[in-house]
Tab-separated table of C-alpha atoms in Angstrom:
chain	number	residue	atom	x	y	z
Y	4	MET	CA	-18.986	-8.226	10.396
Y	5	ILE	CA	-15.782	-6.059	9.758
Y	6	ALA	CA	-12.790	-8.385	8.998
Y	7	ARG	CA	-10.186	-8.615	11.778
Y	8	PRO	CA	-6.635	-7.683	11.028
Y	9	TYR	CA	-4.532	-10.680	11.630
Y	10	ASP	CA	-0.747	-11.167	12.227
Y	11	MET	CA	0.726	-12.260	8.783
Y	12	THR	CA	3.898	-13.436	10.403
Y	13	VAL	CA	2.068	-15.696	12.393
Y	14	ARG	CA	-0.026	-17.113	9.623
Y	15	ILE	CA	2.861	-17.562	7.245
Y	16	THR	CA	5.096	-19.425	9.935
Y	17	ALA	CA	2.316	-21.892	10.919
Y	18	LEU	CA	1.515	-22.798	7.289
Y	19	LEU	CA	5.191	-23.224	6.419
Y	20	ILE	CA	5.760	-25.378	9.396
Y	21	VAL	CA	3.033	-27.711	7.930
Y	22	ALA	CA	4.262	-27.481	4.493
Y	23	ALA	CA	8.024	-28.276	5.688
Y	24	LEU	CA	6.599	-31.296	7.672
Y	25	ALA	CA	5.075	-32.939	4.744
Y	26	SER	CA	8.746	-32.540	2.679
Y	27	PRO	CA	10.845	-35.516	2.376
Y	28	GLN	CA	14.003	-35.539	4.467
Y	29	ALA	CA	16.111	-38.132	3.057
Y	30	ASP	CA	17.011	-36.871	-0.320
Y	31	ALA	CA	17.094	-33.251	-0.749
Y	32	ARG	CA	16.454	-33.532	-4.567
Y	33	ALA	CA	13.403	-35.719	-3.868
Y	34	MET	CA	10.049	-34.485	-5.002
Y	35	PRO	CA	7.577	-33.545	-2.152
Y	36	PRO	CA	4.322	-35.665	-1.932
Y	37	MET	CA	1.471	-34.392	-3.890
Y	38	GLU	CA	-1.649	-33.412	-1.897
Y	39	THR	CA	-5.103	-34.661	-2.344
Y	40	PHE	CA	-7.658	-32.826	-4.412
Y	41	GLN	CA	-9.469	-32.019	-0.987
Y	42	ALA	CA	-6.518	-30.737	0.719
Y	43	GLN	CA	-5.699	-28.517	-2.338
Y	44	TRP	CA	-9.381	-27.351	-2.514
Y	45	GLU	CA	-9.306	-26.258	1.178
Y	46	MET	CA	-6.193	-24.482	0.853
Y	47	SER	CA	-7.718	-22.532	-1.933
Y	48	CYS	CA	-10.962	-21.818	0.176
Y	49	ILE	CA	-8.601	-20.133	2.800
Y	50	ILE	CA	-6.802	-18.126	0.332
Y	51	ARG	CA	-10.339	-17.092	-1.511
Y	52	ARG	CA	-11.841	-16.170	2.052
Y	53	ASP	CA	-8.610	-14.230	2.999
Y	54	LYS	CA	-8.208	-12.566	-0.383
Y	55	LEU	CA	-11.789	-11.214	-0.252
Y	56	ASP	CA	-11.602	-9.906	3.224
Y	57	TYR	CA	-8.076	-8.503	3.269
Y	58	VAL	CA	-7.000	-7.620	-0.340
Y	59	LEU	CA	-9.900	-6.778	-2.175
Y	60	PRO	CA	-11.474	-3.977	-0.037
Y	61	THR	CA	-8.099	-2.113	-0.635
Y	62	ALA	CA	-8.050	-2.513	-4.165
Y	63	MET	CA	-11.542	-1.522	-4.851
Y	64	ARG	CA	-11.167	1.764	-2.738
Y	65	ARG	CA	-7.648	2.492	-4.282
Y	66	ASN	CA	-9.359	2.436	-7.601
Y	67	ASP	CA	-12.523	4.210	-6.679
Y	68	VAL	CA	-14.715	1.081	-7.602
Y	69	ASP	CA	-17.839	0.283	-5.509
Y	70	MET	CA	-19.028	-2.721	-7.311
Y	71	TRP	CA	-17.381	-5.361	-9.485
Y	72	ILE	CA	-18.967	-7.802	-11.872
Y	73	VAL	CA	-17.504	-10.868	-13.280
Y	74	PHE	CA	-19.019	-13.646	-15.650
Y	75	ASP	CA	-17.945	-16.828	-16.355
Y	76	HIS	CA	-19.992	-18.146	-19.589
Y	77	GLY	CA	-19.202	-21.729	-19.156
Y	78	ARG	CA	-16.243	-24.248	-18.561
Y	79	GLY	CA	-13.932	-21.604	-16.984
Y	80	THR	CA	-13.741	-19.344	-19.925
Y	81	GLN	CA	-13.420	-16.424	-17.448
Y	82	PRO	CA	-9.483	-16.050	-17.117
Y	83	LEU	CA	-10.035	-15.216	-13.331
Y	84	MET	CA	-12.279	-18.224	-12.623
Y	85	LEU	CA	-10.117	-19.960	-10.417
Y	86	ASP	CA	-9.678	-16.752	-8.249
Y	87	PHE	CA	-13.412	-16.839	-7.313
Y	88	GLY	CA	-14.359	-20.559	-7.766
Y	89	ILE	CA	-14.057	-23.873	-9.588
Y	90	GLU	CA	-15.186	-23.652	-13.581
Y	91	THR	CA	-19.058	-23.574	-14.173
Y	92	ALA	CA	-20.074	-26.956	-15.800
Y	93	TYR	CA	-22.103	-24.999	-18.189
Y	94	GLY	CA	-24.207	-21.911	-18.374
Y	95	GLN	CA	-23.178	-18.755	-16.962
Y	96	GLY	CA	-21.572	-18.159	-13.599
Y	97	THR	CA	-21.941	-14.483	-12.115
Y	98	TYR	CA	-19.864	-13.055	-9.275
Y	99	ILE	CA	-20.708	-9.694	-7.667
Y	100	PHE	CA	-18.623	-7.732	-5.160
Y	101	TYR	CA	-19.821	-4.526	-3.212
Y	102	ASP	CA	-18.025	-2.121	-1.382
Y	103	SER	CA	-20.029	0.472	0.666
Y	104	GLY	CA	-16.825	2.227	1.561
Y	105	GLU	CA	-16.313	0.762	5.112
Y	106	GLY	CA	-16.002	-2.827	6.530
Y	107	ARG	CA	-16.292	-6.046	4.561
Y	108	VAL	CA	-16.921	-6.263	0.956
Y	109	GLU	CA	-20.148	-7.909	-0.067
Y	110	ARG	CA	-19.874	-10.951	-2.223
Y	111	TYR	CA	-22.389	-13.014	-3.903
Y	112	SER	CA	-21.905	-16.242	-6.051
Y	113	LEU	CA	-25.018	-16.395	-8.305
Y	114	GLY	CA	-23.095	-19.570	-9.548
Y	115	GLY	CA	-23.583	-21.823	-12.461
Y	116	PRO	CA	-24.580	-25.328	-12.555
Y	117	GLY	CA	-21.786	-27.463	-11.166
Y	118	SER	CA	-19.997	-24.551	-9.143
Y	119	SER	CA	-22.575	-23.449	-6.814
Y	120	ASP	CA	-22.062	-26.195	-3.965
Y	121	PHE	CA	-18.070	-25.792	-3.977
Y	122	SER	CA	-18.562	-22.093	-3.807
Y	123	THR	CA	-20.918	-22.341	-0.776
Y	124	LEU	CA	-18.680	-24.962	0.744
Y	125	CYS	CA	-16.038	-22.616	0.840
Y	126	GLY	CA	-17.697	-19.990	2.933
Y	127	ALA	CA	-16.141	-17.077	0.750
Y	128	TYR	CA	-19.528	-15.693	-0.423
Y	129	ASP	CA	-22.570	-14.395	1.289
Y	130	PRO	CA	-26.028	-15.765	1.183
Y	131	VAL	CA	-27.683	-14.558	-2.254
Y	132	PRO	CA	-30.548	-12.128	-1.068
Y	133	PRO	CA	-34.032	-12.619	-2.513
Y	134	SER	CA	-35.044	-11.105	-5.469
Y	135	ALA	CA	-37.063	-7.746	-5.149
Y	136	GLN	CA	-39.569	-6.218	-7.075
Y	137	GLY	CA	-39.246	-3.187	-9.582
Y	138	PRO	CA	-41.088	0.405	-9.249
Y	139	GLY	CA	-43.750	-1.153	-11.435
Y	140	GLY	CA	-44.380	-4.264	-9.447
Y	141	GLU	CA	-42.350	-6.320	-11.918
Y	142	GLU	CA	-40.152	-9.201	-10.205
Y	143	LEU	CA	-36.474	-8.256	-10.694
Y	144	SER	CA	-33.664	-10.897	-11.369
Y	145	THR	CA	-31.232	-11.450	-8.659
Y	146	LEU	CA	-28.622	-9.692	-10.491
Y	147	GLN	CA	-31.091	-6.550	-10.847
Y	148	SER	CA	-32.048	-6.744	-7.212
Y	149	ILE	CA	-28.435	-6.645	-6.155
Y	150	VAL	CA	-27.428	-3.906	-8.087
Y	151	PHE	CA	-30.515	-1.542	-8.095
Y	152	GLU	CA	-30.575	-1.721	-4.331
Y	153	ARG	CA	-27.137	-0.887	-3.847
Y	154	ASP	CA	-27.031	1.811	-6.865
Y	155	PRO	CA	-23.119	1.718	-7.460
Y	156	GLN	CA	-21.840	4.880	-8.967
Y	157	ARG	CA	-18.540	2.993	-10.612
Y	158	ILE	CA	-19.025	-0.793	-11.825
Y	159	ALA	CA	-15.822	-2.510	-12.553
Y	160	VAL	CA	-16.395	-5.161	-15.617
Y	161	ASN	CA	-13.429	-7.067	-17.299
Y	162	ILE	CA	-12.714	-5.330	-20.452
Y	163	VAL	CA	-9.610	-3.435	-21.505
Y	164	PRO	CA	-9.684	-0.464	-23.586
Y	165	ASP	CA	-8.046	-0.841	-27.126
Y	166	ASN	CA	-5.147	1.488	-26.434
Y	167	ILE	CA	-4.149	-0.844	-23.653
Y	168	LYS	CA	-1.406	-3.313	-24.735
Y	169	GLY	CA	1.375	-5.288	-22.856
Y	170	GLU	CA	1.550	-9.030	-21.585
Y	171	ALA	CA	-1.015	-10.551	-19.423
Y	172	VAL	CA	-3.726	-7.843	-19.953
Y	173	HIS	CA	-5.969	-10.607	-21.022
Y	174	ILE	CA	-6.969	-11.471	-17.639
Y	175	ALA	CA	-8.607	-8.396	-17.205
Y	176	ASP	CA	-10.247	-8.844	-20.822
Y	177	GLY	CA	-12.828	-11.801	-19.900
Y	178	LEU	CA	-16.040	-10.274	-20.488
Y	179	SER	CA	-17.433	-11.722	-23.860
Y	180	TYR	CA	-19.528	-9.420	-26.226
Y	181	LYS	CA	-22.675	-11.672	-25.645
Y	182	ASN	CA	-22.314	-11.257	-21.754
Y	183	TYR	CA	-21.659	-7.625	-22.145
Y	184	ASN	CA	-24.864	-7.234	-24.120
Y	185	TYR	CA	-26.520	-9.318	-21.363
Y	186	LEU	CA	-25.510	-7.002	-18.586
Y	187	VAL	CA	-26.745	-4.145	-20.585
Y	188	ARG	CA	-30.125	-5.476	-21.108
Y	189	GLU	CA	-30.298	-6.430	-17.330
Y	190	LEU	CA	-29.046	-2.990	-15.933
Y	191	GLY	CA	-29.942	-0.598	-18.810
Y	192	GLU	CA	-28.133	2.393	-20.051
Y	193	LYS	CA	-28.098	4.106	-16.601
Y	194	TYR	CA	-25.696	1.740	-15.096
Y	195	GLU	CA	-23.922	0.966	-18.485
Y	196	GLU	CA	-22.640	4.572	-18.316
Y	197	ARG	CA	-21.034	3.580	-14.927
Y	198	PHE	CA	-19.013	0.736	-16.471
Y	199	VAL	CA	-15.312	1.115	-16.155
Y	200	SER	CA	-12.492	-1.253	-16.658
Y	201	SER	CA	-11.322	-3.685	-13.972
Y	202	LEU	CA	-7.686	-3.696	-15.429
Y	203	ASP	CA	-6.469	-1.452	-12.466
Y	204	LEU	CA	-8.508	-3.303	-9.945
Y	205	ILE	CA	-7.176	-6.676	-10.982
Y	206	THR	CA	-3.605	-5.289	-11.045
Y	207	ASP	CA	-3.706	-4.408	-7.301
Y	208	PHE	CA	-6.001	-7.545	-6.575
Y	209	HIS	CA	-3.468	-9.875	-8.228
Y	210	GLY	CA	-0.450	-7.810	-6.895
Y	211	GLU	CA	-0.871	-8.407	-3.169
Y	212	HIS	CA	-0.846	-11.659	-1.438
Y	213	VAL	CA	-2.034	-13.338	1.761
Y	214	ALA	CA	-0.373	-16.004	3.803
Y	215	GLY	CA	-2.152	-19.009	2.137
Y	216	GLU	CA	-1.026	-17.835	-1.286
Y	217	ILE	CA	2.807	-17.495	-0.031
Y	218	VAL	CA	2.552	-21.062	1.167
Y	219	GLU	CA	0.987	-22.514	-2.133
Y	220	MET	CA	3.653	-20.213	-4.243
Y	221	HIS	CA	6.560	-21.839	-1.961
Y	222	LYS	CA	5.215	-25.324	-2.867
Y	223	VAL	CA	5.057	-25.090	-6.581
Y	224	GLY	CA	8.405	-23.219	-6.490
Y	225	ASP	CA	10.202	-25.579	-4.568
Y	226	ILE	CA	8.694	-28.465	-6.774
Y	227	THR	CA	10.004	-26.516	-9.851
Y	228	ARG	CA	13.494	-25.930	-8.728
Y	229	ARG	CA	13.958	-29.671	-7.531
Y	230	GLY	CA	12.731	-30.866	-10.850
Y	231	LEU	CA	15.377	-28.489	-12.834
Y	232	GLU	CA	18.164	-29.457	-10.608
Y	233	ARG	CA	17.521	-33.252	-11.087
Y	234	ALA	CA	17.203	-32.504	-14.994
Y	235	LEU	CA	20.744	-30.711	-14.722
Y	236	SER	CA	22.334	-33.600	-13.170
Y	237	ASN	CA	23.796	-36.935	-14.213
Y	238	GLU	CA	20.575	-38.680	-13.174
Y	239	VAL	CA	19.430	-37.384	-16.663
Y	240	ILE	CA	22.478	-35.979	-18.555
Y	241	GLU	CA	25.239	-38.436	-19.939
Y	242	PRO	CA	27.476	-35.929	-21.704
Y	243	GLY	CA	28.310	-36.929	-25.587
Y	244	LYS	CA	24.853	-39.011	-25.566
Y	245	THR	CA	21.762	-36.852	-24.009
Y	246	THR	CA	20.153	-34.518	-26.321
Y	247	TYR	CA	18.179	-31.533	-25.221
Y	248	ARG	CA	14.890	-33.207	-26.303
Y	249	ASP	CA	15.760	-36.106	-23.979
Y	250	VAL	CA	16.119	-33.420	-20.989
Y	251	TYR	CA	12.777	-31.912	-22.324
Y	252	LEU	CA	10.881	-35.037	-22.436
Y	253	TRP	CA	12.346	-36.350	-18.812
Y	254	LEU	CA	10.913	-32.878	-17.488
Y	255	GLU	CA	7.421	-33.276	-19.101
Y	256	GLU	CA	7.330	-37.007	-17.889
Y	257	LEU	CA	7.998	-35.776	-14.237
Y	258	ARG	CA	5.332	-32.997	-14.883
Y	259	GLU	CA	2.880	-35.693	-15.722
Y	260	THR	CA	3.824	-37.988	-12.918
Y	261	LEU	CA	3.069	-35.229	-10.782
Y	262	GLY	CA	-0.168	-34.320	-12.131
Y	263	LEU	CA	0.708	-30.724	-12.714
Y	264	ARG	CA	0.037	-28.116	-15.413
Y	265	ARG	CA	2.848	-26.454	-17.298
Y	266	THR	CA	3.253	-22.749	-17.571
Y	267	TRP	CA	6.145	-23.126	-20.042
Y	268	VAL	CA	7.587	-26.088	-22.030
Y	269	PRO	CA	11.144	-26.590	-20.988
Y	270	GLY	CA	13.379	-24.844	-23.110
Y	271	MET	CA	16.894	-23.251	-23.521
Y	272	ALA	CA	16.958	-19.949	-25.560
Y	273	PHE	CA	20.765	-19.979	-25.946
Y	274	VAL	CA	23.560	-22.682	-26.087
Y	275	GLN	CA	26.977	-21.980	-25.004
Y	276	GLN	CA	29.372	-24.670	-26.241
Y	277	ASP	CA	32.723	-24.248	-24.629
Y	278	PHE	CA	30.575	-21.800	-22.794
Y	279	ARG	CA	32.385	-18.714	-23.954
Y	280	GLY	CA	30.279	-17.838	-26.868
Y	281	TYR	CA	26.678	-18.308	-27.074
Y	282	GLN	CA	24.050	-18.629	-29.721
Y	283	LYS	CA	20.508	-17.624	-29.386
Y	284	PHE	CA	17.788	-19.977	-31.220
Y	285	TYR	CA	20.350	-22.517	-32.129
Y	286	ASP	CA	19.066	-24.425	-35.350
Y	287	ASN	CA	17.934	-27.790	-34.298
Y	288	LEU	CA	18.381	-27.378	-30.761
Y	289	ALA	CA	16.225	-30.153	-29.420
Y	290	GLU	CA	18.690	-32.793	-31.428
Y	291	ARG	CA	21.905	-31.380	-30.258
Y	292	VAL	CA	23.918	-33.669	-28.205
Y	293	ILE	CA	24.999	-32.176	-24.959
Y	294	GLN	CA	28.750	-31.870	-24.725
Y	295	ARG	CA	31.476	-31.476	-22.066
Y	296	GLY	CA	32.399	-28.049	-21.754
Y	297	ASP	CA	28.647	-26.894	-22.328
Y	298	LEU	CA	26.947	-24.293	-20.172
Y	299	VAL	CA	23.490	-25.279	-20.134
Y	300	TYR	CA	20.330	-23.718	-19.333
Y	301	ILE	CA	16.673	-24.745	-18.825
Y	302	ASP	CA	13.650	-22.293	-18.573
Y	303	TRP	CA	10.617	-23.971	-17.155
Y	304	GLY	CA	7.410	-23.482	-15.056
Y	305	LEU	CA	4.806	-25.331	-13.481
Y	306	LYS	CA	1.237	-24.544	-12.432
Y	307	ARG	CA	-0.450	-25.854	-9.304
Y	308	ASN	CA	-3.588	-24.887	-7.512
Y	309	ASN	CA	-3.806	-21.688	-9.332
Y	310	PHE	CA	-0.151	-20.560	-8.570
Y	311	ALA	CA	2.548	-20.440	-11.378
Y	312	THR	CA	6.267	-20.673	-11.671
Y	313	ASP	CA	8.826	-19.284	-14.382
Y	314	MET	CA	12.460	-20.361	-13.615
Y	315	LYS	CA	16.012	-20.790	-14.759
Y	316	ARG	CA	18.756	-22.996	-13.809
Y	317	THR	CA	22.462	-23.394	-15.080
Y	318	ALA	CA	24.788	-26.246	-15.262
Y	319	TYR	CA	27.989	-26.654	-16.537
Y	320	VAL	CA	29.335	-29.825	-18.034
Y	321	LEU	CA	32.789	-30.661	-16.678
Y	322	LYS	CA	35.334	-31.629	-19.429
Y	323	GLU	CA	37.566	-34.565	-18.627
Y	324	GLY	CA	40.046	-33.932	-15.700
Y	325	GLU	CA	37.971	-30.665	-14.660
Y	326	THR	CA	36.828	-30.847	-10.812
Y	327	GLY	CA	34.881	-27.334	-11.058
Y	328	VAL	CA	33.750	-24.548	-12.865
Y	329	PRO	CA	36.806	-22.701	-15.044
Y	330	ALA	CA	38.182	-19.444	-13.555
Y	331	ASP	CA	36.497	-17.090	-15.973
Y	332	LEU	CA	33.093	-18.643	-15.577
Y	333	GLN	CA	33.533	-18.322	-11.620
Y	334	ARG	CA	34.296	-14.694	-12.145
Y	335	ALA	CA	30.929	-14.294	-14.207
Y	336	TRP	CA	29.026	-16.219	-11.517
Y	337	ASN	CA	30.474	-14.068	-8.727
Y	338	ALA	CA	29.367	-10.625	-10.725
Y	339	MET	CA	26.052	-12.250	-11.033
Y	340	LEU	CA	25.850	-12.838	-7.299
Y	341	ASP	CA	26.953	-9.421	-6.662
Y	342	VAL	CA	24.304	-7.777	-9.145
Y	343	ARG	CA	21.564	-10.319	-7.413
Y	344	GLU	CA	22.415	-8.514	-4.055
Y	345	ILE	CA	22.244	-5.173	-5.386
Y	346	ILE	CA	18.714	-6.146	-6.763
Y	347	ARG	CA	17.699	-7.922	-3.686
Y	348	ARG	CA	18.670	-5.129	-1.131
Y	349	HIS	CA	16.810	-2.390	-3.066
Y	350	VAL	CA	13.573	-3.555	-4.456
Y	351	ARG	CA	10.752	-2.397	-1.842
Y	352	VAL	CA	6.825	-2.613	-1.897
Y	353	GLY	CA	5.251	0.961	-1.952
Y	354	ARG	CA	6.967	2.292	-5.109
Y	355	THR	CA	6.327	2.096	-8.771
Y	356	GLY	CA	8.128	-0.644	-10.988
Y	357	ARG	CA	9.559	2.319	-13.098
Y	358	GLU	CA	11.064	4.369	-10.022
Y	359	GLN	CA	12.720	1.175	-8.768
Y	360	LEU	CA	14.021	0.188	-12.058
Y	361	ASP	CA	15.301	3.346	-12.928
Y	362	GLU	CA	17.119	3.435	-9.550
Y	363	LEU	CA	18.529	-0.196	-10.048
Y	364	LYS	CA	20.078	0.845	-13.278
Y	365	GLN	CA	22.025	3.643	-11.546
Y	366	LEU	CA	23.139	1.274	-8.656
Y	367	VAL	CA	24.309	-1.188	-11.135
Y	368	ARG	CA	26.337	1.564	-12.960
Y	369	ASP	CA	27.640	2.740	-9.502
Y	370	ALA	CA	28.954	-0.552	-8.727
Y	371	GLY	CA	31.154	-0.554	-11.974
Y	372	TYR	CA	28.914	-2.561	-14.308
Y	373	VAL	CA	27.803	-1.577	-17.876
Y	374	TYR	CA	24.046	-1.281	-17.749
Y	375	THR	CA	22.468	-2.328	-21.145
Y	376	GLU	CA	19.008	-2.107	-22.767
Y	377	GLN	CA	19.613	-5.010	-24.828
Y	378	GLU	CA	19.283	-9.041	-23.808
Y	379	ARG	CA	22.649	-9.655	-25.586
Y	380	ALA	CA	26.286	-8.741	-25.174
Y	381	SER	CA	27.771	-5.777	-27.042
Y	382	ASP	CA	31.354	-4.963	-27.905
Y	383	VAL	CA	31.847	-2.808	-24.943
Y	384	PRO	CA	34.656	-3.365	-22.399
Y	385	GLY	CA	33.509	-4.652	-18.865
Y	386	ILE	CA	30.513	-6.484	-17.607
Y	387	GLU	CA	27.122	-5.889	-18.967
Y	388	VAL	CA	23.931	-6.161	-17.076
Y	389	ASN	CA	20.359	-6.260	-18.139
Y	390	ILE	CA	17.328	-6.293	-15.602
Y	391	GLY	CA	13.771	-7.481	-16.542
Y	392	MET	CA	11.835	-8.387	-13.585
Y	393	HIS	CA	8.196	-9.414	-14.268
Y	394	GLY	CA	5.146	-10.192	-12.020
Y	395	MET	CA	4.439	-13.599	-11.040
Y	396	GLY	CA	1.454	-15.263	-9.011
Y	397	ASN	CA	-1.776	-16.916	-10.518
Y	398	ILE	CA	-0.146	-16.892	-13.993
Y	399	ALA	CA	3.508	-16.628	-15.074
Y	400	HIS	CA	4.025	-13.134	-16.360
Y	401	ASP	CA	0.984	-11.759	-14.192
Y	402	MET	CA	-0.543	-8.640	-14.683
Y	403	VAL	CA	1.018	-6.725	-11.723
Y	404	ALA	CA	3.739	-4.409	-11.228
Y	405	SER	CA	6.952	-5.109	-12.974
Y	406	LEU	CA	10.387	-3.839	-13.503
Y	407	PHE	CA	10.779	-4.825	-17.130
Y	408	GLU	CA	11.423	-2.305	-20.035
Y	409	ILE	CA	9.607	-4.855	-22.335
Y	410	GLN	CA	6.443	-4.233	-20.391
Y	411	PRO	CA	6.465	-0.362	-19.791
Y	412	GLU	CA	2.540	-0.299	-18.912
Y	413	LEU	CA	3.306	-2.641	-15.965
Y	414	THR	CA	6.139	-0.465	-14.689
Y	415	GLU	CA	4.010	2.426	-13.726
Y	416	TYR	CA	1.970	0.302	-11.213
Y	417	GLU	CA	2.942	0.388	-7.446
Y	418	VAL	CA	4.577	-2.847	-6.131
Y	419	ARG	CA	2.033	-4.086	-3.636
Y	420	PRO	CA	2.637	-5.912	-0.204
Y	421	ASN	CA	3.958	-9.418	-0.525
Y	422	ALA	CA	4.088	-9.295	-4.317
Y	423	PHE	CA	5.271	-11.999	-6.236
Y	424	MET	CA	7.875	-11.333	-8.808
Y	425	SER	CA	10.515	-13.009	-11.058
Y	426	LEU	CA	13.998	-12.047	-10.158
Y	427	GLU	CA	15.396	-12.051	-13.729
Y	428	PHE	CA	18.295	-10.540	-15.066
Y	429	ARG	CA	21.493	-11.133	-17.528
Y	430	VAL	CA	24.964	-10.657	-17.134
Y	431	PHE	CA	27.426	-10.560	-19.993
Y	432	SER	CA	31.096	-11.236	-18.548
Y	433	PRO	CA	34.336	-10.978	-20.554
Y	434	SER	CA	35.860	-14.303	-20.818
Y	435	ASP	CA	39.458	-15.376	-21.045
Y	436	GLN	CA	38.820	-15.951	-24.716
Y	437	PRO	CA	39.439	-12.673	-26.595
Y	438	GLY	CA	36.253	-11.473	-28.275
Y	439	TYR	CA	33.717	-13.453	-26.176
Y	440	LYS	CA	31.539	-12.995	-23.332
Y	441	ILE	CA	30.027	-15.494	-20.978
Y	442	LEU	CA	26.329	-15.019	-20.633
Y	443	LEU	CA	24.647	-15.820	-17.304
Y	444	ALA	CA	20.766	-15.625	-17.466
Y	445	ILE	CA	19.100	-15.602	-14.051
Y	446	GLU	CA	15.522	-16.294	-12.826
Y	447	ASP	CA	14.119	-17.177	-9.771
Y	448	ASN	CA	10.610	-16.228	-8.317
Y	449	VAL	CA	10.504	-14.184	-4.838
Y	450	MET	CA	8.451	-12.233	-2.666
Y	451	ILE	CA	8.894	-8.413	-2.086
Y	452	THR	CA	8.236	-6.813	1.332
Y	453	GLU	CA	9.015	-3.855	3.103
Y	454	ARG	CA	12.396	-4.979	3.698
Y	455	GLY	CA	13.341	-6.317	0.241
Y	456	ILE	CA	13.197	-9.404	-1.605
Y	457	GLU	CA	12.670	-12.564	0.258
Y	458	TRP	CA	13.320	-16.155	-1.052
Y	459	LEU	CA	10.333	-18.289	-1.338
Y	460	TYR	CA	12.364	-21.409	-1.651
Y	461	PRO	CA	16.442	-21.960	-2.046
Y	462	PRO	CA	17.649	-19.756	-5.022
Y	463	GLN	CA	20.517	-20.871	-7.098
Y	464	ASP	CA	23.872	-19.925	-5.494
Y	465	ARG	CA	26.409	-21.789	-7.348
Y	466	VAL	CA	26.655	-23.390	-10.847
Y	467	LEU	CA	25.195	-26.876	-11.045
Y	468	LEU	CA	27.953	-29.458	-12.380
Y	469	VAL	CA	27.188	-32.275	-14.459
Y	470	ARG	CA	30.230	-34.808	-14.264
């Protein structure tokens, strides 16, 4: 049966209504209730079915792949395992996807002990066809039967060429040496010559998202930002007493209470004492006591139901007698909001990260800022800006299109529909104290559409205050 197109707007609206109804109303900072395993598993099944129906065919055809074979050789050792099912308990799980060039992609879960029941219950896979006989009357394995009958010309396997570097490429490199040899023994040299890397296929498959994925990314994003905003408040911080380690531990205790995995340990890459000068990798940072006049950052991420966040929040610790942020810090924040709006209005799907990053650099200059390729301030006059937007999704810093000079390989990919990305950049704004610049490091996880950047949860629009 050919998968029918569906109205993405209707699906997203309905699912977000369900998510909103589950959220607490009394306290804006309260953490939303955690769902049962069954609820999360049911949502993962919806995602898996829609992803295989709507995204995989396009990804395979764009990359001229007619078969994709993925192995999990036990305990979820395949980096993409949660995209397809749950971890095999032991032994080998095998997933085969075949595209005839039209209609739906055939998909088979040959399973592994402990995983096949859940995969079958999801309804994401086709019934496994019976084994056939070879030309000499020999009985073929299920893998051989599927491959030989369909005779694919280009078979994607999860290996990455030696010359490919860059962050997150490991998710396309999950085929072990042992399983590669097994695959060659099963299929023979004829089909080994048709093996290609799944790198580009996975980049497109991970880079485009369906409605259920948007809902899940909203949920984990909102949980992350609420936790960060609570950590950067007087609920946790008492100026002159609370250390950075105390804040870290509070966040980790919260994560444990919520039953979530981490994508990052809580961290501050820099400290701004009296907020006008910053030090990167401050010695013994964890033991440092947070003081009045500090500008405090936390960079943290959570993982829930196969979706990950990477987010920063910024707070200013008021000095005695202050009621708001100082004037030069507010000027820096206003410049940050201006730059963020430039980025938000101009990043789109359907173009490569490289095209859009180069365009943003010029737009920033046209707006009167100094674009810098460095992630630190220089002595040049004016407000400096550095943009580094990386992909997000199933892992933080996902292997998808990016606008980030540190990941030049990923800038060559096209931003796919409903892509998740980290809207991350830095602003270095001159302070009222000569010789210093105020650093603002901004990061929120967003969705990219044909209209531009759209928020998955409320972004940080003002400096948080610790009194």
